[in-house]
Amino acid sequence: MAPSMTMSPSSSSSSSSIEASRKKNSDMELLKKRNEELERELVKSREREEDMRRELEKVWERLRVAEDAEEMLCSQLGDVEAEAVNQARDYNQRLVSLMEQLTQAHLLLQARST
């Protein structure tokens, strides 16, 4: 009889154990790589978030400056409007006064010519 080649059960079990271990290591490597990738994305995301936060703060500051400027301009406009009203009243009073003087002069001239 020729020698036959047979595998012992322990050899088969050892082979599948090694295969399972390799698969587990491969899965662990994939998970490590994916974890590293996710961590890099997280860092980038946090950097973008911080950039956006800084940009938002700049916009808020510009808005505050614009609102302060608007308030100051409104106040100045109110002052100018009040001054314009006062000047219009003074002008109107001066006009009425000159009209009264002109009427008086006209009456005086009429009285002298008659």
PDB file of C-alpha atoms in Angstrom:
ATOM      1  CA  MET A   1       0.000   0.000   0.000  1.00  0.00           C
ATOM      2  CA  ALA A   2       1.105   3.423  -0.852  1.00  0.00           C
ATOM      3  CA  PRO A   3       1.414   5.944   1.861  1.00  0.00           C
ATOM      4  CA  SER A   4      -1.612   8.152   1.891  1.00  0.00           C
ATOM      5  CA  MET A   5      -1.573  11.767   2.665  1.00  0.00           C
ATOM      6  CA  THR A   6      -4.135  12.659   5.226  1.00  0.00           C
ATOM      7  CA  MET A   7      -4.572  15.786   7.208  1.00  0.00           C
ATOM      8  CA  SER A   8      -4.997  15.513  10.806  1.00  0.00           C
ATOM      9  CA  PRO A   9      -7.910  17.387  12.375  1.00  0.00           C
ATOM     10  CA  SER A  10      -5.539  19.528  14.360  1.00  0.00           C
ATOM     11  CA  SER A  11      -3.769  20.680  11.180  1.00  0.00           C
ATOM     12  CA  SER A  12      -7.086  21.713   9.607  1.00  0.00           C
ATOM     13  CA  SER A  13      -8.152  23.515  12.735  1.00  0.00           C
ATOM     14  CA  SER A  14      -4.809  25.304  12.945  1.00  0.00           C
ATOM     15  CA  SER A  15      -5.105  26.436   9.318  1.00  0.00           C
ATOM     16  CA  SER A  16      -8.586  27.864   9.827  1.00  0.00           C
ATOM     17  CA  SER A  17      -7.426  29.519  13.049  1.00  0.00           C
ATOM     18  CA  ILE A  18      -4.588  31.214  11.182  1.00  0.00           C
ATOM     19  CA  GLU A  19      -7.014  32.259   8.437  1.00  0.00           C
ATOM     20  CA  ALA A  20      -9.404  33.688  11.042  1.00  0.00           C
ATOM     21  CA  SER A  21      -6.533  35.520  12.704  1.00  0.00           C
ATOM     22  CA  ARG A  22      -5.445  37.004   9.351  1.00  0.00           C
ATOM     23  CA  LYS A  23      -9.016  38.059   8.617  1.00  0.00           C
ATOM     24  CA  LYS A  24      -9.282  39.629  12.054  1.00  0.00           C
ATOM     25  CA  ASN A  25      -5.981  41.489  11.530  1.00  0.00           C
ATOM     26  CA  SER A  26      -7.134  42.644   8.112  1.00  0.00           C
ATOM     27  CA  ASP A  27     -10.429  43.872   9.558  1.00  0.00           C
ATOM     28  CA  MET A  28      -8.541  45.641  12.356  1.00  0.00           C
ATOM     29  CA  GLU A  29      -6.264  47.353   9.808  1.00  0.00           C
ATOM     30  CA  LEU A  30      -9.298  48.487   7.823  1.00  0.00           C
ATOM     31  CA  LEU A  31     -10.924  49.801  10.984  1.00  0.00           C
ATOM     32  CA  LYS A  32      -7.709  51.594  12.001  1.00  0.00           C
ATOM     33  CA  LYS A  33      -7.429  53.198   8.559  1.00  0.00           C
ATOM     34  CA  ARG A  34     -11.085  54.219   8.603  1.00  0.00           C
ATOM     35  CA  ASN A  35     -10.690  55.583  12.128  1.00  0.00           C
ATOM     36  CA  GLU A  36      -7.635  57.617  11.071  1.00  0.00           C
ATOM     37  CA  GLU A  37      -9.548  58.906   8.062  1.00  0.00           C
ATOM     38  CA  LEU A  38     -12.493  59.900  10.246  1.00  0.00           C
ATOM     39  CA  GLU A  39     -10.163  61.604  12.726  1.00  0.00           C
ATOM     40  CA  ARG A  40      -8.573  63.631   9.884  1.00  0.00           C
ATOM     41  CA  GLU A  41     -12.029  64.606   8.650  1.00  0.00           C
ATOM     42  CA  LEU A  42     -12.994  65.597  12.187  1.00  0.00           C
ATOM     43  CA  VAL A  43      -9.923  67.817  12.506  1.00  0.00           C
ATOM     44  CA  LYS A  44     -10.705  69.447   9.150  1.00  0.00           C
ATOM     45  CA  SER A  45     -14.331  69.893  10.179  1.00  0.00           C
ATOM     46  CA  ARG A  46     -13.302  71.536  13.453  1.00  0.00           C
ATOM     47  CA  GLU A  47     -10.918  73.825  11.577  1.00  0.00           C
ATOM     48  CA  ARG A  48     -13.721  74.816   9.177  1.00  0.00           C
ATOM     49  CA  GLU A  49     -16.032  75.374  12.135  1.00  0.00           C
ATOM     50  CA  GLU A  50     -13.447  77.603  13.814  1.00  0.00           C
ATOM     51  CA  ASP A  51     -12.908  79.523  10.567  1.00  0.00           C
ATOM     52  CA  MET A  52     -16.654  80.020  10.257  1.00  0.00           C
ATOM     53  CA  ARG A  53     -16.852  81.128  13.893  1.00  0.00           C
ATOM     54  CA  ARG A  54     -14.122  83.732  13.302  1.00  0.00           C
ATOM     55  CA  GLU A  55     -15.854  84.905  10.132  1.00  0.00           C
ATOM     56  CA  LEU A  56     -19.153  85.164  12.012  1.00  0.00           C
ATOM     57  CA  GLU A  57     -17.481  87.247  14.711  1.00  0.00           C
ATOM     58  CA  LYS A  58     -16.084  89.577  12.026  1.00  0.00           C
ATOM     59  CA  VAL A  59     -19.528  89.913  10.461  1.00  0.00           C
ATOM     60  CA  TRP A  60     -21.088  90.591  13.884  1.00  0.00           C
ATOM     61  CA  GLU A  61     -18.474  93.299  14.501  1.00  0.00           C
ATOM     62  CA  ARG A  62     -19.143  94.892  11.106  1.00  0.00           C
ATOM     63  CA  LEU A  63     -22.869  94.771  11.840  1.00  0.00           C
ATOM     64  CA  ARG A  64     -22.326  96.427  15.228  1.00  0.00           C
ATOM     65  CA  VAL A  65     -20.232  99.168  13.588  1.00  0.00           C
ATOM     66  CA  ALA A  66     -22.883  99.660  10.893  1.00  0.00           C
ATOM     67  CA  GLU A  67     -25.644  99.884  13.511  1.00  0.00           C
ATOM     68  CA  ASP A  68     -23.624 102.412  15.527  1.00  0.00           C
ATOM     69  CA  ALA A  69     -23.026 104.441  12.370  1.00  0.00           C
ATOM     70  CA  GLU A  70     -26.728 104.286  11.496  1.00  0.00           C
ATOM     71  CA  GLU A  71     -27.654 105.484  14.972  1.00  0.00           C
ATOM     72  CA  MET A  72     -25.157 108.342  14.752  1.00  0.00           C
ATOM     73  CA  LEU A  73     -26.395 109.328  11.282  1.00  0.00           C
ATOM     74  CA  CYS A  74     -30.022 109.269  12.427  1.00  0.00           C
ATOM     75  CA  SER A  75     -29.119 111.519  15.345  1.00  0.00           C
ATOM     76  CA  GLN A  76     -27.249 113.912  13.052  1.00  0.00           C
ATOM     77  CA  LEU A  77     -30.144 113.889  10.594  1.00  0.00           C
ATOM     78  CA  GLY A  78     -32.533 114.785  13.418  1.00  0.00           C
ATOM     79  CA  ASP A  79     -30.269 117.679  14.406  1.00  0.00           C
ATOM     80  CA  VAL A  80     -30.089 118.907  10.803  1.00  0.00           C
ATOM     81  CA  GLU A  81     -33.870 118.643  10.407  1.00  0.00           C
ATOM     82  CA  ALA A  82     -34.416 120.608  13.617  1.00  0.00           C
ATOM     83  CA  GLU A  83     -31.963 123.267  12.435  1.00  0.00           C
ATOM     84  CA  ALA A  84     -33.703 123.414   9.038  1.00  0.00           C
ATOM     85  CA  VAL A  85     -37.084 123.928  10.729  1.00  0.00           C
ATOM     86  CA  ASN A  86     -35.619 126.721  12.885  1.00  0.00           C
ATOM     87  CA  GLN A  87     -34.054 128.384   9.840  1.00  0.00           C
ATOM     88  CA  ALA A  88     -37.346 128.119   7.932  1.00  0.00           C
ATOM     89  CA  ARG A  89     -39.210 129.754  10.849  1.00  0.00           C
ATOM     90  CA  ASP A  90     -36.596 132.546  11.061  1.00  0.00           C
ATOM     91  CA  TYR A  91     -36.784 133.058   7.302  1.00  0.00           C
ATOM     92  CA  ASN A  92     -40.588 133.174   7.429  1.00  0.00           C
ATOM     93  CA  GLN A  93     -40.529 135.681  10.311  1.00  0.00           C
ATOM     94  CA  ARG A  94     -38.004 137.842   8.453  1.00  0.00           C
ATOM     95  CA  LEU A  95     -40.152 137.672   5.318  1.00  0.00           C
ATOM     96  CA  VAL A  96     -43.279 138.703   7.255  1.00  0.00           C
ATOM     97  CA  SER A  97     -41.327 141.534   8.874  1.00  0.00           C
ATOM     98  CA  LEU A  98     -40.039 142.791   5.501  1.00  0.00           C
ATOM     99  CA  MET A  99     -43.551 142.574   4.027  1.00  0.00           C
ATOM    100  CA  GLU A 100     -44.870 144.659   6.939  1.00  0.00           C
ATOM    101  CA  GLN A 101     -42.077 147.217   6.403  1.00  0.00           C
ATOM    102  CA  LEU A 102     -42.838 147.314   2.690  1.00  0.00           C
ATOM    103  CA  THR A 103     -46.547 147.821   3.416  1.00  0.00           C
ATOM    104  CA  GLN A 104     -45.703 150.631   5.861  1.00  0.00           C
ATOM    105  CA  ALA A 105     -43.409 152.272   3.301  1.00  0.00           C
ATOM    106  CA  HIS A 106     -46.031 151.902   0.595  1.00  0.00           C
ATOM    107  CA  LEU A 107     -48.695 153.479   2.844  1.00  0.00           C
ATOM    108  CA  LEU A 108     -46.303 156.275   3.752  1.00  0.00           C
ATOM    109  CA  LEU A 109     -45.579 156.964   0.076  1.00  0.00           C
ATOM    110  CA  GLN A 110     -49.291 156.985  -0.718  1.00  0.00           C
ATOM    111  CA  ALA A 111     -49.940 159.382   2.134  1.00  0.00           C
ATOM    112  CA  ARG A 112     -47.260 161.809   0.918  1.00  0.00           C
ATOM    113  CA  SER A 113     -48.442 161.706  -2.682  1.00  0.00           C
ATOM    114  CA  THR A 114     -52.025 162.645  -1.868  1.00  0.00           C
TER     115      THR A 114
END
